[in-house]
GROMACS .gro file of C-alpha atoms in nm:
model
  277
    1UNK     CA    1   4.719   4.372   7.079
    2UNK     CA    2   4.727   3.990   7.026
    3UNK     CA    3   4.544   3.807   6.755
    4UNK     CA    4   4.447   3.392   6.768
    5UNK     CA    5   4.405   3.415   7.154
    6UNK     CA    6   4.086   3.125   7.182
    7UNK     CA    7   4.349   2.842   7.223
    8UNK     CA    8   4.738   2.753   7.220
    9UNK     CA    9   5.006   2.973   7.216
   10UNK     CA   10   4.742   3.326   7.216
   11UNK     CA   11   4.565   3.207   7.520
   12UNK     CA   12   4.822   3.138   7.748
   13UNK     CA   13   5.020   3.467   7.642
   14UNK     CA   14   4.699   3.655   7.694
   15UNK     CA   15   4.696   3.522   8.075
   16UNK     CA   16   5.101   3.556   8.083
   17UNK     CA   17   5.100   3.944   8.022
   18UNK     CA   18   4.744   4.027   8.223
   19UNK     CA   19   4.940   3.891   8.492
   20UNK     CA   20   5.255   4.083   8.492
   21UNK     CA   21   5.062   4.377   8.401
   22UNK     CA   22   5.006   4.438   8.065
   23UNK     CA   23   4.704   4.598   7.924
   24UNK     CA   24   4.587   4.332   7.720
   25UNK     CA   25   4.336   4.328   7.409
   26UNK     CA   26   4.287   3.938   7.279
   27UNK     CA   27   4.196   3.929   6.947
   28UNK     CA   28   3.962   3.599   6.913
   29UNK     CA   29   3.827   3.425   6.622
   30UNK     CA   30   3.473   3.321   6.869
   31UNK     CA   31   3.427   3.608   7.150
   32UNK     CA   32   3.189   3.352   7.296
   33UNK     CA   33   3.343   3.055   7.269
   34UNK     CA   34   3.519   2.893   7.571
   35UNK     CA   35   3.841   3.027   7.524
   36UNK     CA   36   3.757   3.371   7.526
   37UNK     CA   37   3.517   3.336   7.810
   38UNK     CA   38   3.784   3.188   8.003
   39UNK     CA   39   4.006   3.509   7.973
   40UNK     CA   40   3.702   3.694   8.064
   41UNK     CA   41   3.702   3.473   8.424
   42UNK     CA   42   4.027   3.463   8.465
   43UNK     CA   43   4.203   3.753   8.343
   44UNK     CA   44   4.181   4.083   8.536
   45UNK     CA   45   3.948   4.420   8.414
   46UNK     CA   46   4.268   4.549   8.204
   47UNK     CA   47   4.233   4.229   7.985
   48UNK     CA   48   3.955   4.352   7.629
   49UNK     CA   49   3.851   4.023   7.418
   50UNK     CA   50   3.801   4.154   7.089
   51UNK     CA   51   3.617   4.008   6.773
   52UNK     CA   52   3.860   3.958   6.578
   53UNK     CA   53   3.900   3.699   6.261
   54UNK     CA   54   4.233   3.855   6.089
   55UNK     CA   55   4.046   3.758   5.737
   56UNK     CA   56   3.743   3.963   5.794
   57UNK     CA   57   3.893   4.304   5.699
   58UNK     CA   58   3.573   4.445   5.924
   59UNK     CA   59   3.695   4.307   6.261
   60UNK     CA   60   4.028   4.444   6.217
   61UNK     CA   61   3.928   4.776   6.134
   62UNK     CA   62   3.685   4.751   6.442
   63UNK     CA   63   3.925   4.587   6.655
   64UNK     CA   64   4.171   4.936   6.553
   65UNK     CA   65   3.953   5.146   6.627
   66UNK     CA   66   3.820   5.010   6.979
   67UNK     CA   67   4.206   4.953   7.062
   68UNK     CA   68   4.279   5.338   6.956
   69UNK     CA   69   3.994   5.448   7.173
   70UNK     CA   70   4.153   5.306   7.461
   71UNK     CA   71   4.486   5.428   7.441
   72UNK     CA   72   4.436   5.737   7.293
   73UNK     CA   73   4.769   5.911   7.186
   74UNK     CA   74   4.945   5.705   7.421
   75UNK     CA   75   5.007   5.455   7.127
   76UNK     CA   76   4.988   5.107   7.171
   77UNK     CA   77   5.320   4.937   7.215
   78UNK     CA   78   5.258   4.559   7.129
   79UNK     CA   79   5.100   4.370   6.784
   80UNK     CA   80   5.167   4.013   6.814
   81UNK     CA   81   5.057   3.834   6.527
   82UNK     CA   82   4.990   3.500   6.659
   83UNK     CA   83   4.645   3.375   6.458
   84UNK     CA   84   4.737   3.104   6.229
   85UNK     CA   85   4.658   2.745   6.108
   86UNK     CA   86   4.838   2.420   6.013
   87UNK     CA   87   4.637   2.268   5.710
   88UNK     CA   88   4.645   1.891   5.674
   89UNK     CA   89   5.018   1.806   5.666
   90UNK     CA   90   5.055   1.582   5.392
   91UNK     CA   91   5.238   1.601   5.048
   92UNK     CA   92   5.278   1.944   4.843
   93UNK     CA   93   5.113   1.745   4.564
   94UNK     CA   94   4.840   1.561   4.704
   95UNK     CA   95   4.720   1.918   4.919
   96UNK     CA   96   4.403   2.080   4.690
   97UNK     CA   97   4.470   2.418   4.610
   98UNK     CA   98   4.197   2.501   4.908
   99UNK     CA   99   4.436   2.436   5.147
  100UNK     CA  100   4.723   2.647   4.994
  101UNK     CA  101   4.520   2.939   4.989
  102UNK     CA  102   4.360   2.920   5.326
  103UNK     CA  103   4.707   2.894   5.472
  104UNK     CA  104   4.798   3.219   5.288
  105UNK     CA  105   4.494   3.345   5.379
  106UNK     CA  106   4.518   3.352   5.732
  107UNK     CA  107   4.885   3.309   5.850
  108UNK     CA  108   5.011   3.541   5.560
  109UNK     CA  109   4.779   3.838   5.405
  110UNK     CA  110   4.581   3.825   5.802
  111UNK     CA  111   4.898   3.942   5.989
  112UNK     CA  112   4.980   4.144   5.688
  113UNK     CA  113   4.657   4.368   5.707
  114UNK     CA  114   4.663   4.349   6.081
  115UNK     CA  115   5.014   4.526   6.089
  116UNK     CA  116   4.925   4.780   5.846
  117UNK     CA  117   4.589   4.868   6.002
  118UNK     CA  118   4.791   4.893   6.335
  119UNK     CA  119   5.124   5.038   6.247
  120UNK     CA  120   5.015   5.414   6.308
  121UNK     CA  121   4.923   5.348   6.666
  122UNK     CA  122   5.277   5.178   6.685
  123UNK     CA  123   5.455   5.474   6.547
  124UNK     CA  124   5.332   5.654   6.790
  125UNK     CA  125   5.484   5.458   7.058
  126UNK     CA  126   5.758   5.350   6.835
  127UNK     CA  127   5.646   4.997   6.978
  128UNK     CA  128   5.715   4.655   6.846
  129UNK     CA  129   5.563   4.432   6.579
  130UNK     CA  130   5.598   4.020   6.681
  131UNK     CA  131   5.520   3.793   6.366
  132UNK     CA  132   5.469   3.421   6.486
  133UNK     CA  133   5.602   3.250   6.188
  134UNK     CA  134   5.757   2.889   6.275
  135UNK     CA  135   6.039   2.655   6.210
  136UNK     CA  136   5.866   2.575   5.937
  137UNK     CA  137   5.890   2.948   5.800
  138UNK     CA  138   6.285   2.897   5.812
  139UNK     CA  139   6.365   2.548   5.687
  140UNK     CA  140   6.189   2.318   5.442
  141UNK     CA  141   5.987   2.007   5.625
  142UNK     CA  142   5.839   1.739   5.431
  143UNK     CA  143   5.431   1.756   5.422
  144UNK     CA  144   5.464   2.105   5.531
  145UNK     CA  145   5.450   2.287   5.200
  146UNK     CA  146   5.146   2.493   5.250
  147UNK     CA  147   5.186   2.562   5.637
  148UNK     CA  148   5.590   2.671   5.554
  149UNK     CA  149   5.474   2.879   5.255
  150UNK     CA  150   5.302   3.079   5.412
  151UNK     CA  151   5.474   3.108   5.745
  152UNK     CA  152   5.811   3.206   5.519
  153UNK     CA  153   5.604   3.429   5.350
  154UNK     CA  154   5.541   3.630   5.723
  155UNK     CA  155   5.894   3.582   5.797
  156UNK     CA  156   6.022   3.771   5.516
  157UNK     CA  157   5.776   4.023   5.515
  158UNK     CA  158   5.883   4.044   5.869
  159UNK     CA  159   6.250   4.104   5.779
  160UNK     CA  160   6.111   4.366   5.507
  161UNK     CA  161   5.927   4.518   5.775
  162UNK     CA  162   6.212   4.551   6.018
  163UNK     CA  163   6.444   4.729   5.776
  164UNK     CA  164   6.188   5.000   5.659
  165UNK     CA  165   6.023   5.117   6.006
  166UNK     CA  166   6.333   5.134   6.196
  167UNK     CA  167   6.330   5.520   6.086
  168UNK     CA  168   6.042   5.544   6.314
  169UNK     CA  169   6.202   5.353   6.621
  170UNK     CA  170   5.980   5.027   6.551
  171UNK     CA  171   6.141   4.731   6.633
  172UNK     CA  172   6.012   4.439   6.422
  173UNK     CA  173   6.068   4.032   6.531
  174UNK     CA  174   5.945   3.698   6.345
  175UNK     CA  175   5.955   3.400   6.587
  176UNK     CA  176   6.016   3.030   6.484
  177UNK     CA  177   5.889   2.799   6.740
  178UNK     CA  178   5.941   2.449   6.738
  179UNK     CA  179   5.690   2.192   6.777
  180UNK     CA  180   5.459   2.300   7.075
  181UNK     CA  181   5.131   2.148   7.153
  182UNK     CA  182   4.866   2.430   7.027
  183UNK     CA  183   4.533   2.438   6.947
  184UNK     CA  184   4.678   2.477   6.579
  185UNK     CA  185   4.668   2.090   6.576
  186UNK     CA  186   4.303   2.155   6.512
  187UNK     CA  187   3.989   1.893   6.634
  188UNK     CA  188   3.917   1.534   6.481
  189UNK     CA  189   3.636   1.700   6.262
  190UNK     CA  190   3.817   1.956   6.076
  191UNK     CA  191   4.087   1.679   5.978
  192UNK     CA  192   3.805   1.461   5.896
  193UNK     CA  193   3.656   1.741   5.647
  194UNK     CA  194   4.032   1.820   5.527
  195UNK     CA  195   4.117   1.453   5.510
  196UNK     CA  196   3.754   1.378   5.269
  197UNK     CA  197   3.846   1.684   5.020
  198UNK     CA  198   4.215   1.608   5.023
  199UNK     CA  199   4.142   1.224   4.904
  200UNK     CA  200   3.800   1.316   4.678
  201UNK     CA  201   4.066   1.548   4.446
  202UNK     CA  202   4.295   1.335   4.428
  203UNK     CA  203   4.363   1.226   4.043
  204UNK     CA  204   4.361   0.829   3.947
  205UNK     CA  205   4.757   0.831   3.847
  206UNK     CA  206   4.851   1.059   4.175
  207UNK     CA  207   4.655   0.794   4.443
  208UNK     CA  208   4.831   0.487   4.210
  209UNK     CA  209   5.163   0.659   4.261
  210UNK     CA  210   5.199   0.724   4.610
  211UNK     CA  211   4.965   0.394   4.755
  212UNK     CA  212   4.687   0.332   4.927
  213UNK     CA  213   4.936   0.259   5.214
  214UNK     CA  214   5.098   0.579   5.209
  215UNK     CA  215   4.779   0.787   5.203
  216UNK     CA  216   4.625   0.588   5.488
  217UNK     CA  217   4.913   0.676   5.645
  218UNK     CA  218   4.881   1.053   5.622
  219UNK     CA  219   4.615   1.020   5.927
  220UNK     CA  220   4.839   0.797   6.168
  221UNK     CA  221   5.107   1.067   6.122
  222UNK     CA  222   4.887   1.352   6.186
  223UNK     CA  223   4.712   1.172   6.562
  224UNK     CA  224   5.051   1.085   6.634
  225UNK     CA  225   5.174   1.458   6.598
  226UNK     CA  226   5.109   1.587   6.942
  227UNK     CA  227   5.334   1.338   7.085
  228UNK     CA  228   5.588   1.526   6.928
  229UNK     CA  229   5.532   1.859   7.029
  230UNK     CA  230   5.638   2.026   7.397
  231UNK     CA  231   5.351   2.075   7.638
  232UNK     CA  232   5.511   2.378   7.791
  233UNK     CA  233   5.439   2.669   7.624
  234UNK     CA  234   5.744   2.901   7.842
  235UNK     CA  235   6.019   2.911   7.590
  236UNK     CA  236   5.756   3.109   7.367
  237UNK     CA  237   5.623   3.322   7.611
  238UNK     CA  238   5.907   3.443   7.728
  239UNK     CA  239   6.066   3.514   7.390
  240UNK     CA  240   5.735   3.750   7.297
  241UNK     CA  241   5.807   3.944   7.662
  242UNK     CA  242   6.195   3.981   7.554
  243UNK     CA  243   6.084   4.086   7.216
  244UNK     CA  244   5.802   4.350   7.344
  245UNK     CA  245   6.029   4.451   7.634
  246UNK     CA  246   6.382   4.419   7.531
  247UNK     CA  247   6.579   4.754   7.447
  248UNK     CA  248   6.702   4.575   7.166
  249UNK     CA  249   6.513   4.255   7.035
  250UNK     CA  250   6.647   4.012   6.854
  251UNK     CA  251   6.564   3.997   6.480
  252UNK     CA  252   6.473   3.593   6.501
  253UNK     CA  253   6.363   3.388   6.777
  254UNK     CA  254   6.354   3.033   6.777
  255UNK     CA  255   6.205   2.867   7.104
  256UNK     CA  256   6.149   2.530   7.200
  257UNK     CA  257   6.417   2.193   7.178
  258UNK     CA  258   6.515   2.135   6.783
  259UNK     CA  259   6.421   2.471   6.665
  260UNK     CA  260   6.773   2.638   6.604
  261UNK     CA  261   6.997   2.272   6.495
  262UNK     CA  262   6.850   2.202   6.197
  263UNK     CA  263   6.844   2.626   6.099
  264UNK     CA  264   7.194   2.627   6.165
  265UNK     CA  265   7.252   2.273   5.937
  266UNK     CA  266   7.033   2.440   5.678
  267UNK     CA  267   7.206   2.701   5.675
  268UNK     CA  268   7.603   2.617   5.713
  269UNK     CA  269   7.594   2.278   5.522
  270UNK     CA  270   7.524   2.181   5.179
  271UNK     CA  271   7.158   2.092   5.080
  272UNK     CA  272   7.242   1.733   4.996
  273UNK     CA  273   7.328   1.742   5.413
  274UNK     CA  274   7.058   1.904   5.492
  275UNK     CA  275   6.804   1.705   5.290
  276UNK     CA  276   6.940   1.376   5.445
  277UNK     CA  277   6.874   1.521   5.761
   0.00000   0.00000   0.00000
C-alpha cells in the first residue's frame, strides 16, 4: 500500500513494482486526476488506485478496509508512506503558522494514522513499514524549518516504531532522499497563494529587517530549485524494493548524490563545522 502516488516519487514507484510484480494499491490524493488515470492505462489489472488523502481520517479507514478485503488473511506486506509536501521554503520566522501546521499535518500525523490503521494487516505478514522522510528530516537546512520539522518528526517516530514492532517480525525503515525532482515542488499557483499569505503576515519590523531584497528573493530561489534536484528517480526506487524485499533492511536510507556527506559532517564534526557548511 503506497500513499501520494498522483505525481513524483509515488507515481513512478507505483509503475516500478506493477511491473516486477507487485500487487499494488496507490493511494491518491485525486482518483481522477491525471496521475491516477495514468496508472489506470498503464499499470496492469493487479494495480487498485485508491482515494486516499492521508488527512481525511475517512479515506484511510476506507482505503484499510478495501486493501483488507483483497488480501484477506494473507496480510499485506508493504506501507510506504510517501504522501507529503514542501511548504514555501523560506525563513522559520517569516513562514505563518499555516504553513507549520499543514506540514505536520500531512507529512507527520498522515503517515502516523496511516501506519496505525494498517499495522494489523502488517502483523500478519510481519511485513515492512517505509517512512519517506528526507535529508531534511536528518540535518538542519536553512528555509527548511517547517518541511524538516516535520519530516524529523516521521523519522523518529520511525526509529520508535522500529524498536517496538520488531517483537512481531516488522521491519520498520525511514528514507532520506536527497534533492529529486518531484511533484512536491508543487505548481506556480500554489506558490503564488503561499507566497501572498506568507508576505500579507508579515509584521512591519520583520519585512524592515530582512529587506525587500531578500524577500523578493525567496521566489528566485524557489523557480530555481528544480535545477538542483536529480531527474532520475532510481536511487529511490530501488532503496524502497531493498527495504520491502531485503531479509534485513537497513534502518536509514539515504539515496540520491549529497544525501549521506553532509549526515556524516553533521554528525562526526562540531556544529560550528557543520553550520559553515
Amino acid at each position: 500500500m503506497l500513499s501520494g502516488s498522483d505525481t513524483g516519487i509515488g507515481h513512478a514507484l507505483a509503475k516500478y513494482l506493477d511491473s516486477l510484480g507487485f500487487v499494488v494499491f496507490a493511494g491518491v490524493l485525486n482518483k481522477d486526476g491525471p496521475g491516477a488515470e495514468e496508472l489506470r492505462r498503464t499499470c496492469s489489472q493487479r494495480l487498485c488506485v485508491l482515494q486516499l488523502d492521508i488527512t481525511n481520517a475517512t479515506h484511510v479507514k476506507e482505503a484499510y478496509l478495501t486493501v483488507s478485503e483483497k488480501v484477506q488473511n494473507a496480510g499485506l506486506w508493504g506501507v510506504v508512506n510517501n504522501a507529503g509536501i514542501l511548504g514555501f521554503p523560506a525563513d522559520g520566522e517569516l513562514l505563518p503558522m499555516s504553513t507549520y501546521r499543514h506540514c505536520m499535518e500531512v507529512n507527520f500525523f498522515g503517515a502516523v494514522e496511516v501506519s496505525k490503521t494498517f499495522l494489523p494487516l502488517l502483523r500478519k505478514s510481519q511485513g515492512r513499514l517505509v517512512n519517506m522522510s528526507s535529508m531534511a528530516g536528518g540535518i538542519p537546512l536553512p528555509r527548511y524549518a517547517a518541511y524538516g520539522a516535520s519530516k524529523a518528526a516521521l523519522s523518529m517516530f520511525s526509529g520508535v516504531m522500529r524498536q517496538e514492532l520488531s517483537k512481531w517480525g516488522i521491519k520498520v525503515v525511514a528514507i532520506h532522499p536527497s534533492g529529486f525532482r518531484t511533484g512536491i515542488q508543487g505548481t506556480a499557483e500554489q506558490w503564488d497563494q503561499q507566497e501572498k499569505e506568507l508576505m500579507e503576515n508579515l509584521p512591519a519590523d520583520t519585512r524592515q529587517a530582512y529587506g525587500e531584497e531578500y524577500l523578493l528573493g525567496l521566489r528566485n530561489h524557489l523557480l530555481h530549485l528544480p535545477s538542483h534536484c536529480a531527474p532520475d528517480l532510481s536511487p529511490v526506487l530501488g532503496a524502497v524494493l531493498h527495504a520491502l524485499l531485503a531479509r534485513r533492511p537497513q534502518g536509514l536510507y539515504t539515496p540520491g548524490k549529497g544525501a549521506y556527506v553532509p549526515l556524516c559532517i553533521f554528525c562526526c564534526f562540531p556544529l560550528w563545522f557543520y553550520d559553515f557548511f
